[in-house]
Short mmCIF file of N, CA and C in Angstrom, two decimals:
data_model
loop_
_atom_site.label_atom_id
_atom_site.label_comp_id
_atom_site.label_asym_id
_atom_site.label_seq_id
_atom_site.Cartn_x
_atom_site.Cartn_y
_atom_site.Cartn_z
N MET A 1 66.52 50.04 21.43
CA MET A 1 65.54 49.25 20.75
C MET A 1 66.23 47.96 20.30
N ARG A 2 65.55 46.83 20.46
CA ARG A 2 66.10 45.54 20.06
C ARG A 2 65.32 45.03 18.85
N ILE A 3 66.04 44.75 17.75
CA ILE A 3 65.44 44.21 16.53
C ILE A 3 66.24 42.99 16.11
N ALA A 4 65.58 41.85 16.02
CA ALA A 4 66.21 40.60 15.59
C ALA A 4 67.50 40.32 16.37
N GLY A 5 67.47 40.58 17.67
CA GLY A 5 68.61 40.31 18.53
C GLY A 5 69.67 41.39 18.57
N ASP A 6 69.60 42.37 17.68
CA ASP A 6 70.57 43.47 17.68
C ASP A 6 69.99 44.67 18.43
N VAL A 7 70.86 45.43 19.10
CA VAL A 7 70.43 46.60 19.86
C VAL A 7 70.79 47.86 19.07
N TYR A 8 69.80 48.77 18.94
CA TYR A 8 69.98 50.04 18.25
C TYR A 8 69.61 51.16 19.21
N PRO A 9 70.51 52.13 19.45
CA PRO A 9 70.16 53.26 20.32
C PRO A 9 69.08 54.11 19.66
N LEU A 10 68.10 54.53 20.47
CA LEU A 10 66.96 55.30 19.98
C LEU A 10 66.80 56.54 20.83
N MET A 11 66.52 57.68 20.20
CA MET A 11 66.29 58.93 20.92
C MET A 11 64.98 59.53 20.43
N LEU A 12 64.12 59.92 21.37
CA LEU A 12 62.85 60.57 21.06
C LEU A 12 62.81 61.93 21.75
N THR A 13 62.29 62.94 21.07
CA THR A 13 62.19 64.28 21.62
C THR A 13 60.80 64.83 21.35
N LEU A 14 60.21 65.48 22.36
CA LEU A 14 58.91 66.13 22.22
C LEU A 14 58.95 67.39 23.07
N GLY A 15 58.50 68.50 22.53
CA GLY A 15 58.54 69.74 23.29
C GLY A 15 57.69 70.83 22.68
N ALA A 16 57.66 71.96 23.37
CA ALA A 16 56.93 73.13 22.91
C ALA A 16 57.67 74.38 23.37
N GLY A 17 57.47 75.46 22.63
CA GLY A 17 58.13 76.70 23.02
C GLY A 17 57.80 77.83 22.09
N ASN A 18 58.32 79.00 22.45
CA ASN A 18 58.15 80.14 21.55
C ASN A 18 59.31 80.15 20.56
N ARG A 19 59.13 80.81 19.44
CA ARG A 19 60.14 80.89 18.38
C ARG A 19 60.51 79.52 17.82
N VAL A 20 59.52 78.66 17.66
CA VAL A 20 59.74 77.32 17.13
C VAL A 20 59.42 77.25 15.64
N ARG A 21 58.35 77.91 15.21
CA ARG A 21 57.88 77.84 13.82
C ARG A 21 58.20 79.12 13.06
N GLU A 22 57.99 79.07 11.77
CA GLU A 22 58.18 80.24 10.89
C GLU A 22 59.56 80.88 11.09
N PHE A 23 60.59 80.04 11.06
CA PHE A 23 61.98 80.49 11.18
C PHE A 23 62.22 81.31 12.44
N GLY A 24 61.67 80.84 13.56
CA GLY A 24 61.94 81.46 14.85
C GLY A 24 61.07 82.64 15.20
N THR A 25 59.91 82.78 14.57
CA THR A 25 59.04 83.92 14.89
C THR A 25 57.73 83.53 15.54
N GLU A 26 57.36 82.24 15.56
CA GLU A 26 56.08 81.80 16.11
C GLU A 26 56.28 80.67 17.11
N SER A 27 55.36 80.57 18.08
CA SER A 27 55.41 79.47 19.04
C SER A 27 54.83 78.21 18.40
N GLY A 28 55.16 77.05 18.98
CA GLY A 28 54.66 75.80 18.44
C GLY A 28 55.23 74.60 19.18
N VAL A 29 54.96 73.43 18.64
CA VAL A 29 55.46 72.18 19.21
C VAL A 29 56.46 71.57 18.23
N PHE A 30 57.29 70.67 18.75
CA PHE A 30 58.24 69.97 17.90
C PHE A 30 58.39 68.54 18.40
N ALA A 31 58.76 67.66 17.49
CA ALA A 31 58.97 66.25 17.82
C ALA A 31 60.08 65.72 16.93
N GLY A 32 60.82 64.76 17.44
CA GLY A 32 61.89 64.18 16.65
C GLY A 32 62.22 62.78 17.11
N ALA A 33 62.85 62.03 16.23
CA ALA A 33 63.30 60.67 16.55
C ALA A 33 64.62 60.42 15.82
N GLY A 34 65.52 59.76 16.51
CA GLY A 34 66.80 59.41 15.91
C GLY A 34 67.17 57.99 16.29
N ILE A 35 67.91 57.32 15.42
CA ILE A 35 68.33 55.95 15.69
C ILE A 35 69.75 55.74 15.18
N GLY A 36 70.54 55.04 15.98
CA GLY A 36 71.88 54.65 15.56
C GLY A 36 71.79 53.35 14.79
N LEU A 37 72.12 53.38 13.51
CA LEU A 37 71.99 52.20 12.67
C LEU A 37 73.24 51.32 12.69
N THR A 38 74.39 51.95 12.83
CA THR A 38 75.64 51.21 13.01
C THR A 38 76.45 51.92 14.08
N GLU A 39 77.63 51.41 14.36
CA GLU A 39 78.48 52.04 15.37
C GLU A 39 78.93 53.44 14.94
N HIS A 40 78.95 53.69 13.64
CA HIS A 40 79.46 54.96 13.12
C HIS A 40 78.45 55.75 12.30
N PHE A 41 77.18 55.36 12.28
CA PHE A 41 76.18 56.06 11.47
C PHE A 41 74.83 56.08 12.18
N GLY A 42 74.21 57.25 12.20
CA GLY A 42 72.86 57.40 12.75
C GLY A 42 72.04 58.31 11.87
N THR A 43 70.73 58.24 12.01
CA THR A 43 69.84 59.07 11.21
C THR A 43 68.72 59.61 12.09
N SER A 44 68.11 60.70 11.66
CA SER A 44 67.05 61.31 12.47
C SER A 44 66.05 62.03 11.58
N VAL A 45 64.88 62.29 12.16
CA VAL A 45 63.84 63.08 11.51
C VAL A 45 63.17 63.92 12.59
N ALA A 46 62.84 65.16 12.27
CA ALA A 46 62.19 66.06 13.23
C ALA A 46 61.13 66.88 12.51
N TYR A 47 60.10 67.30 13.26
CA TYR A 47 59.00 68.10 12.70
C TYR A 47 58.64 69.18 13.71
N ASN A 48 58.44 70.41 13.23
CA ASN A 48 58.08 71.50 14.14
C ASN A 48 56.77 72.19 13.75
N GLY A 49 55.95 71.53 12.96
CA GLY A 49 54.68 72.12 12.56
C GLY A 49 54.79 72.94 11.30
N GLY A 50 55.99 73.27 10.89
CA GLY A 50 56.19 74.06 9.69
C GLY A 50 57.14 73.42 8.71
N ASN A 51 58.02 72.57 9.19
CA ASN A 51 58.95 71.91 8.28
C ASN A 51 59.42 70.58 8.86
N VAL A 52 59.98 69.76 8.00
CA VAL A 52 60.54 68.47 8.37
C VAL A 52 62.04 68.54 8.14
N ASP A 53 62.81 68.13 9.13
CA ASP A 53 64.26 68.06 9.00
C ASP A 53 64.67 66.60 9.02
N VAL A 54 65.47 66.19 8.04
CA VAL A 54 66.00 64.84 7.97
C VAL A 54 67.51 64.97 8.14
N GLY A 55 68.06 64.15 9.03
CA GLY A 55 69.48 64.28 9.32
C GLY A 55 70.22 62.96 9.33
N ALA A 56 71.53 63.06 9.21
CA ALA A 56 72.42 61.91 9.30
C ALA A 56 73.67 62.34 10.04
N SER A 57 74.24 61.42 10.79
CA SER A 57 75.44 61.69 11.57
C SER A 57 76.46 60.59 11.31
N PHE A 58 77.69 60.98 11.05
CA PHE A 58 78.76 60.04 10.75
C PHE A 58 79.90 60.24 11.74
N ARG A 59 80.51 59.15 12.16
CA ARG A 59 81.74 59.20 12.95
C ARG A 59 82.79 58.40 12.22
N LEU A 60 84.00 58.92 12.21
CA LEU A 60 85.08 58.23 11.53
C LEU A 60 85.73 57.22 12.47
N PRO A 61 85.93 55.98 12.03
CA PRO A 61 86.59 54.98 12.87
C PRO A 61 87.96 55.48 13.32
N GLY A 62 88.23 55.36 14.60
CA GLY A 62 89.48 55.82 15.17
C GLY A 62 89.45 57.27 15.62
N LEU A 63 88.43 58.02 15.20
CA LEU A 63 88.28 59.42 15.60
C LEU A 63 86.90 59.62 16.21
N GLU A 64 86.60 58.87 17.27
CA GLU A 64 85.27 58.90 17.87
C GLU A 64 84.86 60.27 18.40
N SER A 65 85.85 61.13 18.70
CA SER A 65 85.51 62.46 19.21
C SER A 65 85.19 63.45 18.09
N VAL A 66 85.34 63.03 16.83
CA VAL A 66 85.06 63.89 15.68
C VAL A 66 83.83 63.35 14.95
N GLY A 67 82.86 64.20 14.71
CA GLY A 67 81.66 63.77 14.00
C GLY A 67 81.33 64.69 12.85
N PHE A 68 80.49 64.22 11.96
CA PHE A 68 80.05 64.98 10.80
C PHE A 68 78.54 64.83 10.70
N ASN A 69 77.81 65.95 10.69
CA ASN A 69 76.35 65.92 10.63
C ASN A 69 75.85 66.61 9.37
N VAL A 70 74.81 66.03 8.78
CA VAL A 70 74.16 66.61 7.61
C VAL A 70 72.67 66.69 7.90
N ILE A 71 72.06 67.87 7.71
CA ILE A 71 70.63 68.04 7.95
C ILE A 71 70.01 68.69 6.72
N LEU A 72 68.92 68.12 6.25
CA LEU A 72 68.18 68.65 5.11
C LEU A 72 66.83 69.13 5.59
N SER A 73 66.51 70.37 5.35
CA SER A 73 65.22 70.94 5.75
C SER A 73 64.28 70.92 4.56
N VAL A 74 63.22 70.14 4.65
CA VAL A 74 62.27 70.00 3.55
C VAL A 74 61.51 71.30 3.34
N ASN A 75 61.29 72.08 4.36
CA ASN A 75 60.59 73.36 4.23
C ASN A 75 61.33 74.30 3.30
N TRP A 76 62.64 74.41 3.44
CA TRP A 76 63.42 75.28 2.58
C TRP A 76 63.30 74.84 1.13
N ILE A 77 63.39 73.55 0.87
CA ILE A 77 63.29 73.04 -0.49
C ILE A 77 61.92 73.35 -1.08
N ALA A 78 60.86 73.10 -0.32
CA ALA A 78 59.50 73.32 -0.82
C ALA A 78 59.25 74.79 -1.11
N ARG A 79 59.76 75.67 -0.29
CA ARG A 79 59.53 77.10 -0.46
C ARG A 79 60.38 77.73 -1.56
N ASN A 80 61.60 77.29 -1.68
CA ASN A 80 62.55 77.97 -2.55
C ASN A 80 62.84 77.27 -3.88
N VAL A 81 62.46 76.03 -4.03
CA VAL A 81 62.75 75.32 -5.27
C VAL A 81 61.49 75.10 -6.10
N PHE A 82 60.39 74.72 -5.47
CA PHE A 82 59.17 74.38 -6.23
C PHE A 82 58.28 75.58 -6.35
#
């Protein structure tokens, strides 16, 4: 994707299958989008009909083969905290 002359890598996912919803017990559809915001940081969001996952990915400069990912599932928070 090109924004104001800068290029940002973009990934889109759409699919369907069994064991997608209700923690792997029901069939359903899923969709997601991710974008690389800098050379070492990207973010993503995904939805499977039952929950939303928000993620971030970090790479350390000089260690491109090593990455660190963080994913927050909104469904778990809504069910177990509120």
